[in-house]
Amino acid sequence: METRKNILVIEKSSAMLKQLDEQLERLGFPFRCAGTPDMTMEQLEALVPDVAIIGPEMGEELWSVCLQKLKIVKPGMPVLLCCKDEALEHKALHAPFSGIWCFDPDHGMEDLARALREAIRSVQESEKLPDFPVLVGKSRKIRRIREKINAVADKDITVLITGESGTGKELIARSLHYYSSRNKGPLIKINCGALPDELLESEVFGFQKGAFTGAHKNKPGRLELAHEGTLFVDEIGDLSLSLQVKFLQVLEDKAFSRLGGIRDRNVDTRVIAATNRDLSRKVREGTFRKDLFFRLNIMHIEAPPLRERKDDIPLMTEYFMHKYCFEFRKGPLKPPERILNVLKTYPWPGNVRELENVIRRVIVLRDWDAALHDIGKTDATTGRKSSPFSKALGSLRPWGDGKIDKFFRKPGSSLKKITRAYVGEVEQKAISQALRESNWNRKKAAESLGVSYKTLLNRIDDLHIRP
C-alpha cells in the first residue's frame, strides 16, 4: 500500500484524535498532521494535505463546515468521514461534493484501512492528470471564486463570468457545470464572436429543412443539444441587438423555435455567459440590452487578470509543468529562481493562456531561456533583442517618483489604484510599441505580444490607441 501521503486528521476530542493517530500508525501511515474544527483556510492550505479524515466526535454541523472549507482549499481532495449511524452516512454521501468516503469506527481498523486505500488510489489517479476542472492558486481572489462556485454550482440560475481574454472564464464555466446536478448532461459551448450573425443564429437555434438556401435537412441548434445540461455562451458582449432579443426570450420562456420552424420547442438548459467586454458600459451606450444584462447577471463571477494574482504564478507553473510533462512524456524541468522572478514580474497581457503556452514551449524546447525569449526578458539577462514589453517598461522607469507623489495627493488614492494605473500605462505603451514596430500590422503586433488577434483589437479599442 502507498503510505507516503500527508493525512490531515480533524477532531475536537483529544482522546479520539490520539486513538485515530494510533490506528494510522499501526496501518503504516506515518505522514500525519492534526487539525481542529476552527482552523482557517490559510492554516489548512499550509498543511498541504493529500487526504483528510474528519473524526466521529465532530457532529454533523461541524463536519459540514469543515467539509466546505476543505473542498474550497483543495476541491479534488478525498475526505473520509467517521460515521456511526446510517442517517449521517446517507447525508455525507449525498452532500454536494465528490470524493467522500465513510467508515465506521466500531468496525475496527479494517473499515478505516479500506476507506484509506480507496481514497489514496483516487489521489494517485488524480496525480496522473486531473479529469475535473482545476482552478490553480491560493490567492484570495481565486479562493473567492471557488467559494462562489461552491455556492451556486447546484443552483439553477444564470451566471455571468467577466474578465480579460485568457483569464480562465471557460474553466470557471466548466467548474460550475462539473459540480452541478446537470453534470451528467452535456456542456455545449457557442462563441458569439466567432461567427457572423446569420450563421450564429442558425447555430444557436437550429433550422428546419428549407429555411434558407443550403438547408437540406433539419438541424438542431446548440440550445437543443444542451437540453438537461449547460449552454456556455462565450463572448456574449459581441451578440447583436436582434439576437439579444431572441436570447432574452429563451431565458424568460425556456422555449424557442428553429429558423423556418412554426412551433415552439421547450428546452431545459442552464445558461452560463462570459465576456471580456464591459457590459455596463455597453448598456449605457445602447449596444447591449439592459433587460438581458439583468437576466444574465443574477450571479456575477469576475476572473482576475494574472497580473493581479502573481503569487499564484509558481503554483500555476508547477501545474502546467506537470500537465505537459505527462502529455509529452518528458521529465520535469524545474525553473531556477531567476526564471520565477521573470515570470512574476512580467505583466502577462495574455493572462493564464499566455503562461500555459510559455510552459508548453519550455517542455518542448527543454530550455527556459529560449522559451522566455519573447516575453520581456531584458538584454542584460539574454543579450537578445528585447520585446515591446521590455521597451515599454524601460520607458516607464522614471514613473515612480513624481507620478506616485501626484497619486498620493489625490483623495481616495490606494496601492491598488496606483498599481492598476502603472500596469495600465505599461500595457498601453507595450501595445503602442508593438504596433509601431509592425507598421500597424495588428496581426504581427499580436504575435509579438503573445496574445490573440481578437484580444489585441479589444485592448486597442479599450485603451483608445490610435496611429
CSV table of C-alpha atoms in Angstrom, one decimal:
chain,number,residue,atom,x,y,z
A,1,MET,CA,0.0,0.0,0.0
A,2,GLU,CA,1.3,3.5,-0.8
A,3,THR,CA,1.7,5.3,2.6
A,4,ARG,CA,3.7,8.4,1.8
A,5,LYS,CA,0.7,10.7,1.8
A,6,ASN,CA,0.1,13.7,4.1
A,7,ILE,CA,-3.1,12.7,6.0
A,8,LEU,CA,-4.9,15.5,8.0
A,9,VAL,CA,-7.0,14.3,10.9
A,10,ILE,CA,-9.6,16.9,12.2
A,11,GLU,CA,-11.1,16.0,15.6
A,12,LYS,CA,-12.2,18.1,18.6
A,13,SER,CA,-11.7,15.3,21.1
A,14,SER,CA,-8.1,14.8,22.0
A,15,ALA,CA,-8.7,11.3,23.2
A,16,MET,CA,-10.3,10.3,19.8
A,17,LEU,CA,-7.5,12.2,18.0
A,18,LYS,CA,-5.0,10.0,19.8
A,19,GLN,CA,-6.9,6.9,19.0
A,20,LEU,CA,-7.1,7.7,15.3
A,21,ASP,CA,-3.4,8.6,15.3
A,22,GLU,CA,-2.5,5.2,16.8
A,23,GLN,CA,-4.7,3.4,14.3
A,24,LEU,CA,-3.0,5.2,11.4
A,25,GLU,CA,0.4,4.3,12.9
A,26,ARG,CA,-0.5,0.6,13.1
A,27,LEU,CA,-1.8,0.8,9.5
A,28,GLY,CA,1.6,2.2,8.4
A,29,PHE,CA,0.7,5.9,7.6
A,30,PRO,CA,3.5,7.9,9.2
A,31,PHE,CA,2.8,11.3,7.5
A,32,ARG,CA,0.0,12.7,9.6
A,33,CYS,CA,-1.0,16.1,10.9
A,34,ALA,CA,-3.7,17.2,13.4
A,35,GLY,CA,-6.3,19.8,12.9
A,36,THR,CA,-9.1,21.5,14.8
A,37,PRO,CA,-12.6,22.5,13.7
A,38,ASP,CA,-11.9,26.2,13.9
A,39,MET,CA,-8.9,26.1,11.5
A,40,THR,CA,-8.8,28.8,9.0
A,41,MET,CA,-8.5,28.1,5.2
A,42,GLU,CA,-5.0,29.6,5.3
A,43,GLN,CA,-4.0,27.1,8.0
A,44,LEU,CA,-5.5,24.3,6.1
A,45,GLU,CA,-3.6,25.3,2.9
A,46,ALA,CA,-0.3,25.5,4.9
A,47,LEU,CA,-0.6,21.8,5.9
A,48,VAL,CA,-0.9,20.7,2.2
A,49,PRO,CA,-2.9,17.5,2.9
A,50,ASP,CA,-3.5,14.8,0.4
A,51,VAL,CA,-6.3,13.2,2.3
A,52,ALA,CA,-8.4,14.4,5.2
A,53,ILE,CA,-10.1,12.5,8.0
A,54,ILE,CA,-13.0,14.1,10.0
A,55,GLY,CA,-13.4,12.3,13.3
A,56,PRO,CA,-16.5,10.9,15.0
A,57,GLU,CA,-16.9,13.5,17.8
A,58,MET,CA,-17.2,16.4,15.3
A,59,GLY,CA,-21.0,16.2,14.9
A,60,GLU,CA,-23.0,16.9,11.8
A,61,GLU,CA,-22.8,20.7,11.9
A,62,LEU,CA,-19.0,20.8,12.5
A,63,TRP,CA,-18.1,18.2,9.8
A,64,SER,CA,-20.3,20.1,7.3
A,65,VAL,CA,-18.4,23.3,8.0
A,66,CYS,CA,-15.0,21.5,7.8
A,67,LEU,CA,-16.1,19.7,4.6
A,68,GLN,CA,-16.9,23.0,2.9
A,69,LYS,CA,-13.5,24.5,3.9
A,70,LEU,CA,-11.6,21.5,2.7
A,71,LYS,CA,-13.4,21.5,-0.7
A,72,ILE,CA,-12.6,25.2,-1.2
A,73,VAL,CA,-9.0,24.8,-0.3
A,74,LYS,CA,-8.5,21.7,-2.5
A,75,PRO,CA,-11.6,20.7,-4.5
A,76,GLY,CA,-10.3,17.2,-5.6
A,77,MET,CA,-9.0,16.1,-2.2
A,78,PRO,CA,-10.6,12.9,-0.8
A,79,VAL,CA,-12.3,13.3,2.6
A,80,LEU,CA,-13.0,10.4,5.0
A,81,LEU,CA,-15.9,10.9,7.4
A,82,CYS,CA,-16.3,8.8,10.5
A,83,CYS,CA,-20.0,8.0,10.5
A,84,LYS,CA,-21.5,6.0,13.4
A,85,ASP,CA,-25.1,5.8,12.1
A,86,GLU,CA,-26.7,5.3,8.7
A,87,ALA,CA,-28.6,8.6,8.7
A,88,LEU,CA,-25.3,10.6,9.0
A,89,GLU,CA,-23.7,8.4,6.3
A,90,HIS,CA,-26.6,9.0,4.0
A,91,LYS,CA,-26.3,12.8,4.4
A,92,ALA,CA,-22.5,12.6,3.9
A,93,LEU,CA,-22.7,10.5,0.7
A,94,HIS,CA,-25.4,12.9,-0.7
A,95,ALA,CA,-23.5,16.1,0.1
A,96,PRO,CA,-22.9,18.3,-3.0
A,97,PHE,CA,-19.2,17.3,-3.2
A,98,SER,CA,-17.3,14.5,-4.9
A,99,GLY,CA,-14.6,12.4,-3.2
A,100,ILE,CA,-16.2,11.5,0.1
A,101,TRP,CA,-15.7,8.1,1.9
A,102,CYS,CA,-17.4,6.9,5.1
A,103,PHE,CA,-16.0,4.5,7.6
A,104,ASP,CA,-17.5,3.1,10.9
A,105,PRO,CA,-15.0,3.2,13.8
A,106,ASP,CA,-17.0,0.4,15.5
A,107,HIS,CA,-16.0,-2.0,12.7
A,108,GLY,CA,-12.3,-1.8,13.7
A,109,MET,CA,-9.3,-0.8,11.6
A,110,GLU,CA,-10.4,-2.8,8.6
A,111,ASP,CA,-13.1,-0.3,7.6
A,112,LEU,CA,-10.6,2.7,8.0
A,113,ALA,CA,-8.0,0.8,6.0
A,114,ARG,CA,-10.5,0.1,3.2
A,115,ALA,CA,-11.6,3.7,3.0
A,116,LEU,CA,-8.0,5.0,3.1
A,117,ARG,CA,-6.9,2.6,0.3
A,118,GLU,CA,-9.7,3.8,-1.9
A,119,ALA,CA,-9.0,7.5,-1.1
A,120,ILE,CA,-5.3,7.1,-1.8
A,121,ARG,CA,-5.9,5.3,-5.0
A,122,SER,CA,-8.1,8.2,-6.1
A,123,VAL,CA,-5.2,10.6,-5.2
A,124,GLN,CA,-2.8,8.5,-7.3
A,125,GLU,CA,-5.1,8.6,-10.2
A,126,SER,CA,-5.6,12.4,-9.9
A,127,GLU,CA,-1.8,12.9,-9.9
A,128,LYS,CA,-1.6,11.4,-13.4
A,129,LEU,CA,-3.8,14.1,-14.9
A,130,PRO,CA,-7.0,15.6,-13.4
A,131,ASP,CA,-10.2,14.9,-15.3
A,132,PHE,CA,-12.1,17.7,-13.4
A,133,PRO,CA,-11.7,21.4,-14.0
A,134,VAL,CA,-8.8,22.8,-11.8
A,135,LEU,CA,-8.6,26.4,-10.6
A,136,VAL,CA,-5.0,26.6,-9.6
A,137,GLY,CA,-3.9,29.1,-6.9
A,138,LYS,CA,-4.2,30.1,-3.3
A,139,SER,CA,-4.7,33.8,-3.7
A,140,ARG,CA,-7.7,35.5,-2.1
A,141,LYS,CA,-9.3,36.2,-5.5
A,142,ILE,CA,-9.1,32.5,-6.5
A,143,ARG,CA,-10.4,31.4,-3.1
A,144,ARG,CA,-13.3,33.8,-3.6
A,145,ILE,CA,-14.1,32.3,-7.0
A,146,ARG,CA,-14.0,28.8,-5.5
A,147,GLU,CA,-16.4,29.9,-2.8
A,148,LYS,CA,-18.8,31.3,-5.4
A,149,ILE,CA,-18.7,28.2,-7.5
A,150,ASN,CA,-19.3,26.1,-4.4
A,151,ALA,CA,-22.3,28.4,-3.5
A,152,VAL,CA,-24.0,28.5,-6.9
A,153,ALA,CA,-22.9,25.4,-8.9
A,154,ASP,CA,-26.0,23.4,-7.9
A,155,LYS,CA,-28.4,26.4,-8.1
A,156,ASP,CA,-30.2,26.5,-11.4
A,157,ILE,CA,-29.5,30.2,-12.1
A,158,THR,CA,-27.7,32.0,-14.9
A,159,VAL,CA,-24.2,33.1,-14.2
A,160,LEU,CA,-22.2,35.9,-15.9
A,161,ILE,CA,-18.4,35.5,-15.9
A,162,THR,CA,-16.4,38.5,-16.9
A,163,GLY,CA,-12.7,39.1,-17.3
A,164,GLU,CA,-9.9,39.7,-19.9
A,165,SER,CA,-9.2,37.2,-22.6
A,166,GLY,CA,-7.1,34.2,-21.3
A,167,THR,CA,-8.1,34.6,-17.6
A,168,GLY,CA,-9.9,31.2,-17.4
A,169,LYS,CA,-13.6,32.1,-17.9
A,170,GLU,CA,-14.3,28.9,-19.7
A,171,LEU,CA,-12.6,26.9,-16.9
A,172,ILE,CA,-14.9,28.6,-14.4
A,173,ALA,CA,-17.9,27.7,-16.6
A,174,ARG,CA,-16.7,24.1,-16.7
A,175,SER,CA,-16.3,24.0,-13.0
A,176,LEU,CA,-19.9,25.3,-12.5
A,177,HIS,CA,-21.2,22.5,-14.8
A,178,TYR,CA,-19.0,19.8,-13.3
A,179,TYR,CA,-20.1,20.5,-9.7
A,180,SER,CA,-23.8,20.9,-10.6
A,181,SER,CA,-26.6,18.4,-10.7
A,182,ARG,CA,-26.5,18.8,-14.5
A,183,ASN,CA,-23.1,17.2,-14.8
A,184,LYS,CA,-24.5,14.0,-16.4
A,185,GLY,CA,-25.9,16.2,-19.2
A,186,PRO,CA,-23.8,17.9,-21.9
A,187,LEU,CA,-21.8,21.1,-21.7
A,188,ILE,CA,-22.3,22.9,-25.0
A,189,LYS,CA,-20.3,26.0,-26.0
A,190,ILE,CA,-21.1,28.7,-28.5
A,191,ASN,CA,-18.7,31.6,-29.2
A,192,CYS,CA,-20.7,34.7,-30.2
A,193,GLY,CA,-17.6,36.5,-31.6
A,194,ALA,CA,-16.5,33.7,-33.9
A,195,LEU,CA,-19.5,33.7,-36.4
A,196,PRO,CA,-21.4,36.3,-38.3
A,197,ASP,CA,-25.0,37.0,-37.2
A,198,GLU,CA,-26.8,34.8,-39.8
A,199,LEU,CA,-24.6,31.8,-39.0
A,200,LEU,CA,-24.7,32.4,-35.3
A,201,GLU,CA,-28.5,32.4,-35.2
A,202,SER,CA,-28.7,29.0,-37.0
A,203,GLU,CA,-26.0,27.6,-34.8
A,204,VAL,CA,-27.8,28.6,-31.6
A,205,PHE,CA,-31.4,27.9,-32.6
A,206,GLY,CA,-31.0,25.3,-35.3
A,207,PHE,CA,-33.1,25.3,-38.5
A,208,GLN,CA,-35.8,23.4,-40.4
A,209,LYS,CA,-35.3,21.9,-43.9
A,210,GLY,CA,-35.8,24.6,-46.5
A,211,ALA,CA,-35.4,27.5,-44.0
A,212,PHE,CA,-32.7,29.0,-46.3
A,213,THR,CA,-30.6,28.1,-49.3
A,214,GLY,CA,-28.5,25.1,-48.3
A,215,ALA,CA,-30.8,24.0,-45.5
A,216,HIS,CA,-31.2,20.5,-47.0
A,217,LYS,CA,-32.3,18.8,-43.7
A,218,ASN,CA,-33.4,19.7,-40.2
A,219,LYS,CA,-30.6,20.5,-37.8
A,220,PRO,CA,-30.9,21.0,-34.0
A,221,GLY,CA,-29.1,24.1,-32.6
A,222,ARG,CA,-26.8,24.3,-29.6
A,223,LEU,CA,-29.7,25.1,-27.4
A,224,GLU,CA,-31.3,21.7,-28.1
A,225,LEU,CA,-28.0,19.9,-27.8
A,226,ALA,CA,-27.6,21.4,-24.3
A,227,HIS,CA,-31.0,20.0,-23.1
A,228,GLU,CA,-30.7,18.8,-19.5
A,229,GLY,CA,-27.2,20.2,-19.4
A,230,THR,CA,-25.4,23.6,-19.7
A,231,LEU,CA,-25.1,26.1,-22.5
A,232,PHE,CA,-21.9,28.2,-22.2
A,233,VAL,CA,-22.3,31.4,-24.3
A,234,ASP,CA,-18.8,32.8,-24.7
A,235,GLU,CA,-18.2,36.5,-25.8
A,236,ILE,CA,-21.9,37.3,-25.3
A,237,GLY,CA,-20.9,41.0,-25.4
A,238,ASP,CA,-20.5,40.6,-29.2
A,239,LEU,CA,-24.1,39.5,-29.7
A,240,SER,CA,-26.1,41.8,-32.0
A,241,LEU,CA,-29.2,43.6,-30.7
A,242,SER,CA,-31.5,41.4,-32.8
A,243,LEU,CA,-30.1,38.2,-31.4
A,244,GLN,CA,-30.1,39.7,-27.9
A,245,VAL,CA,-33.9,39.9,-28.2
A,246,LYS,CA,-34.2,36.2,-29.1
A,247,PHE,CA,-31.8,35.1,-26.4
A,248,LEU,CA,-33.8,37.1,-23.8
A,249,GLN,CA,-36.9,35.3,-24.8
A,250,VAL,CA,-35.2,31.9,-24.3
A,251,LEU,CA,-34.1,32.9,-20.8
A,252,GLU,CA,-37.6,34.1,-19.9
A,253,ASP,CA,-39.8,31.4,-21.6
A,254,LYS,CA,-37.5,28.4,-21.7
A,255,ALA,CA,-38.7,27.9,-25.2
A,256,PHE,CA,-37.6,28.8,-28.8
A,257,SER,CA,-38.3,28.0,-32.4
A,258,ARG,CA,-35.9,26.9,-35.0
A,259,LEU,CA,-35.2,29.0,-38.1
A,260,GLY,CA,-38.1,28.3,-40.5
A,261,GLY,CA,-40.0,26.5,-37.7
A,262,ILE,CA,-43.6,27.1,-36.8
A,263,ARG,CA,-43.7,25.6,-33.3
A,264,ASP,CA,-42.0,26.4,-30.0
A,265,ARG,CA,-39.7,23.9,-28.5
A,266,ASN,CA,-39.3,23.7,-24.8
A,267,VAL,CA,-35.7,23.4,-23.5
A,268,ASP,CA,-34.3,22.6,-20.1
A,269,THR,CA,-30.8,24.1,-20.0
A,270,ARG,CA,-28.8,26.3,-17.7
A,271,VAL,CA,-27.1,29.3,-19.3
A,272,ILE,CA,-23.7,30.5,-18.3
A,273,ALA,CA,-22.4,33.5,-20.2
A,274,ALA,CA,-18.9,35.1,-20.4
A,275,THR,CA,-17.5,38.2,-21.9
A,276,ASN,CA,-14.3,40.3,-21.9
A,277,ARG,CA,-16.3,43.4,-22.6
A,278,ASP,CA,-17.7,46.0,-20.0
A,279,LEU,CA,-21.4,45.2,-20.4
A,280,SER,CA,-22.4,48.0,-18.1
A,281,ARG,CA,-20.8,50.5,-20.4
A,282,LYS,CA,-22.4,48.8,-23.5
A,283,VAL,CA,-25.8,49.1,-21.8
A,284,ARG,CA,-25.1,52.9,-21.3
A,285,GLU,CA,-24.0,53.2,-24.9
A,286,GLY,CA,-27.2,51.4,-26.1
A,287,THR,CA,-25.4,48.4,-27.7
A,288,PHE,CA,-26.5,45.9,-25.1
A,289,ARG,CA,-30.0,45.4,-23.8
A,290,LYS,CA,-30.5,46.3,-20.1
A,291,ASP,CA,-33.1,43.6,-19.5
A,292,LEU,CA,-30.8,40.9,-20.9
A,293,PHE,CA,-27.9,42.2,-18.8
A,294,PHE,CA,-30.0,41.9,-15.6
A,295,ARG,CA,-31.3,38.5,-16.7
A,296,LEU,CA,-27.7,37.2,-17.2
A,297,ASN,CA,-26.2,39.0,-14.1
A,298,ILE,CA,-28.1,37.0,-11.4
A,299,MET,CA,-24.7,35.8,-10.2
A,300,HIS,CA,-21.5,37.5,-11.3
A,301,ILE,CA,-18.0,36.0,-11.2
A,302,GLU,CA,-15.0,38.0,-12.2
A,303,ALA,CA,-11.9,36.2,-13.5
A,304,PRO,CA,-9.0,38.4,-12.4
A,305,PRO,CA,-6.1,39.1,-14.7
A,306,LEU,CA,-2.9,37.1,-13.9
A,307,ARG,CA,-1.0,40.4,-13.1
A,308,GLU,CA,-3.4,40.8,-10.1
A,309,ARG,CA,-2.6,37.4,-8.6
A,310,LYS,CA,1.1,36.9,-9.2
A,311,ASP,CA,1.6,34.9,-6.0
A,312,ASP,CA,-0.3,32.1,-7.9
A,313,ILE,CA,2.3,32.0,-10.7
A,314,PRO,CA,4.7,29.5,-9.1
A,315,LEU,CA,1.8,27.1,-8.4
A,316,MET,CA,0.4,27.5,-11.9
A,317,THR,CA,3.9,27.0,-13.4
A,318,GLU,CA,4.2,23.7,-11.4
A,319,TYR,CA,0.7,22.6,-12.6
A,320,PHE,CA,1.3,23.3,-16.3
A,321,MET,CA,4.8,21.6,-16.0
A,322,HIS,CA,3.1,18.5,-14.6
A,323,LYS,CA,0.4,18.6,-17.3
A,324,TYR,CA,2.7,18.9,-20.3
A,325,CYS,CA,5.4,16.6,-18.9
A,326,PHE,CA,2.7,14.0,-18.7
A,327,GLU,CA,1.2,14.8,-22.1
A,328,PHE,CA,4.6,14.9,-24.0
A,329,ARG,CA,6.2,12.1,-21.9
A,330,LYS,CA,9.0,14.4,-20.8
A,331,GLY,CA,10.9,14.7,-17.5
A,332,PRO,CA,10.3,17.7,-15.2
A,333,LEU,CA,12.4,20.9,-15.8
A,334,LYS,CA,12.3,22.9,-12.6
A,335,PRO,CA,12.6,26.7,-13.1
A,336,PRO,CA,15.5,28.4,-11.4
A,337,GLU,CA,14.8,31.3,-9.1
A,338,ARG,CA,15.8,34.0,-11.7
A,339,ILE,CA,13.2,32.5,-14.1
A,340,LEU,CA,10.5,32.6,-11.4
A,341,ASN,CA,11.3,36.2,-10.9
A,342,VAL,CA,10.9,36.9,-14.6
A,343,LEU,CA,7.6,35.1,-14.6
A,344,LYS,CA,6.4,37.1,-11.6
A,345,THR,CA,7.4,40.5,-12.9
A,346,TYR,CA,6.1,40.1,-16.5
A,347,PRO,CA,2.5,41.7,-16.8
A,348,TRP,CA,1.1,38.7,-18.8
A,349,PRO,CA,-1.2,40.6,-21.3
A,350,GLY,CA,-2.4,37.2,-22.5
A,351,ASN,CA,-3.0,36.1,-18.9
A,352,VAL,CA,-3.2,32.4,-17.9
A,353,ARG,CA,-3.4,31.3,-21.6
A,354,GLU,CA,-0.1,33.0,-22.3
A,355,LEU,CA,1.6,31.4,-19.3
A,356,GLU,CA,0.3,28.0,-20.3
A,357,ASN,CA,1.7,28.5,-23.8
A,358,VAL,CA,5.1,29.5,-22.4
A,359,ILE,CA,5.3,26.4,-20.2
A,360,ARG,CA,4.3,24.2,-23.2
A,361,ARG,CA,7.2,25.7,-25.2
A,362,VAL,CA,9.6,25.1,-22.2
A,363,ILE,CA,8.7,21.4,-22.1
A,364,VAL,CA,9.1,21.0,-25.9
A,365,LEU,CA,12.4,23.0,-26.2
A,366,ARG,CA,13.8,21.9,-22.8
A,367,ASP,CA,15.2,25.4,-22.5
A,368,TRP,CA,13.8,28.1,-20.2
A,369,ASP,CA,15.7,31.0,-21.8
A,370,ALA,CA,14.7,30.1,-25.3
A,371,ALA,CA,11.0,29.7,-24.3
A,372,LEU,CA,11.1,33.1,-22.5
A,373,HIS,CA,12.9,35.0,-25.2
A,374,ASP,CA,9.7,36.8,-26.4
A,375,ILE,CA,8.1,37.6,-23.1
A,376,GLY,CA,10.1,40.6,-22.0
A,377,LYS,CA,13.4,39.4,-20.8
A,378,THR,CA,15.9,42.3,-20.8
A,379,ASP,CA,19.1,42.5,-22.9
A,380,ALA,CA,21.1,42.2,-19.7
A,381,THR,CA,19.9,38.7,-19.0
A,382,THR,CA,19.9,37.3,-22.5
A,383,GLY,CA,21.8,39.5,-24.9
A,384,ARG,CA,18.9,39.2,-27.3
A,385,LYS,CA,16.6,41.7,-28.8
A,386,SER,CA,14.1,42.8,-26.2
A,387,SER,CA,10.3,42.6,-26.7
A,388,PRO,CA,7.8,45.5,-26.8
A,389,PHE,CA,7.2,45.0,-23.1
A,390,SER,CA,10.9,45.4,-22.2
A,391,LYS,CA,11.0,48.7,-24.1
A,392,ALA,CA,7.7,49.9,-22.6
A,393,LEU,CA,8.9,49.1,-19.1
A,394,GLY,CA,12.2,50.8,-19.7
A,395,SER,CA,10.4,54.0,-20.8
A,396,LEU,CA,8.4,54.0,-17.6
A,397,ARG,CA,11.2,53.6,-15.1
A,398,PRO,CA,11.1,57.3,-14.1
A,399,TRP,CA,7.3,56.8,-13.5
A,400,GLY,CA,7.7,56.0,-9.8
A,401,ASP,CA,8.8,59.3,-8.2
A,402,GLY,CA,6.7,62.2,-9.5
A,403,LYS,CA,3.6,60.3,-10.6
A,404,ILE,CA,3.3,58.3,-7.3
A,405,ASP,CA,3.5,61.6,-5.3
A,406,LYS,CA,0.8,63.0,-7.6
A,407,PHE,CA,-1.4,60.0,-6.9
A,408,PHE,CA,-1.0,60.3,-3.1
A,409,ARG,CA,-2.1,63.9,-3.3
A,410,LYS,CA,-5.4,62.7,-4.8
A,411,PRO,CA,-8.3,61.9,-2.4
A,412,GLY,CA,-9.1,58.2,-2.3
A,413,SER,CA,-5.8,57.0,-3.5
A,414,SER,CA,-4.7,53.5,-2.7
A,415,LEU,CA,-1.9,51.0,-3.6
A,416,LYS,CA,-4.4,49.1,-5.7
A,417,LYS,CA,-5.3,52.2,-7.8
A,418,ILE,CA,-1.6,53.2,-8.2
A,419,THR,CA,-0.7,49.7,-9.3
A,420,ARG,CA,-3.6,49.5,-11.7
A,421,ALA,CA,-2.6,52.8,-13.2
A,422,TYR,CA,1.0,51.8,-13.6
A,423,VAL,CA,0.2,48.4,-15.2
A,424,GLY,CA,-2.3,50.1,-17.5
A,425,GLU,CA,0.3,52.5,-18.7
A,426,VAL,CA,2.8,49.7,-19.3
A,427,GLU,CA,0.2,47.8,-21.3
A,428,GLN,CA,-0.7,50.8,-23.4
A,429,LYS,CA,3.0,51.6,-24.1
A,430,ALA,CA,3.8,48.0,-24.9
A,431,ILE,CA,0.9,47.7,-27.4
A,432,SER,CA,1.8,51.0,-29.0
A,433,GLN,CA,5.4,49.9,-29.3
A,434,ALA,CA,4.4,46.6,-30.9
A,435,LEU,CA,2.1,48.5,-33.4
A,436,ARG,CA,4.8,51.0,-34.3
A,437,GLU,CA,7.4,48.2,-34.9
A,438,SER,CA,5.0,46.3,-37.1
A,439,ASN,CA,3.9,49.5,-39.0
A,440,TRP,CA,0.4,48.9,-37.5
A,441,ASN,CA,0.2,45.4,-38.8
A,442,ARG,CA,-2.1,44.2,-36.0
A,443,LYS,CA,-1.6,40.5,-36.7
A,444,LYS,CA,2.2,40.8,-36.4
A,445,ALA,CA,1.8,43.0,-33.3
A,446,ALA,CA,-0.4,40.4,-31.7
A,447,GLU,CA,2.2,37.7,-32.4
A,448,SER,CA,5.0,39.8,-30.9
A,449,LEU,CA,2.9,40.4,-27.8
A,450,GLY,CA,1.9,36.8,-27.4
A,451,VAL,CA,-1.9,37.5,-27.5
A,452,SER,CA,-4.6,36.6,-29.9
A,453,TYR,CA,-5.6,39.0,-32.7
A,454,LYS,CA,-9.0,39.5,-31.2
A,455,THR,CA,-7.6,40.3,-27.7
A,456,LEU,CA,-5.3,42.9,-29.3
A,457,LEU,CA,-8.2,44.5,-31.2
A,458,ASN,CA,-10.2,44.7,-27.9
A,459,ARG,CA,-7.3,46.2,-26.0
A,460,ILE,CA,-6.7,48.8,-28.7
A,461,ASP,CA,-10.3,49.8,-28.5
A,462,ASP,CA,-10.4,49.8,-24.7
A,463,LEU,CA,-7.2,51.8,-24.3
A,464,HIS,CA,-8.2,54.2,-27.2
A,465,ILE,CA,-4.9,53.6,-29.0
A,466,ARG,CA,-4.7,55.4,-32.4
A,467,PRO,CA,-2.0,55.7,-35.1
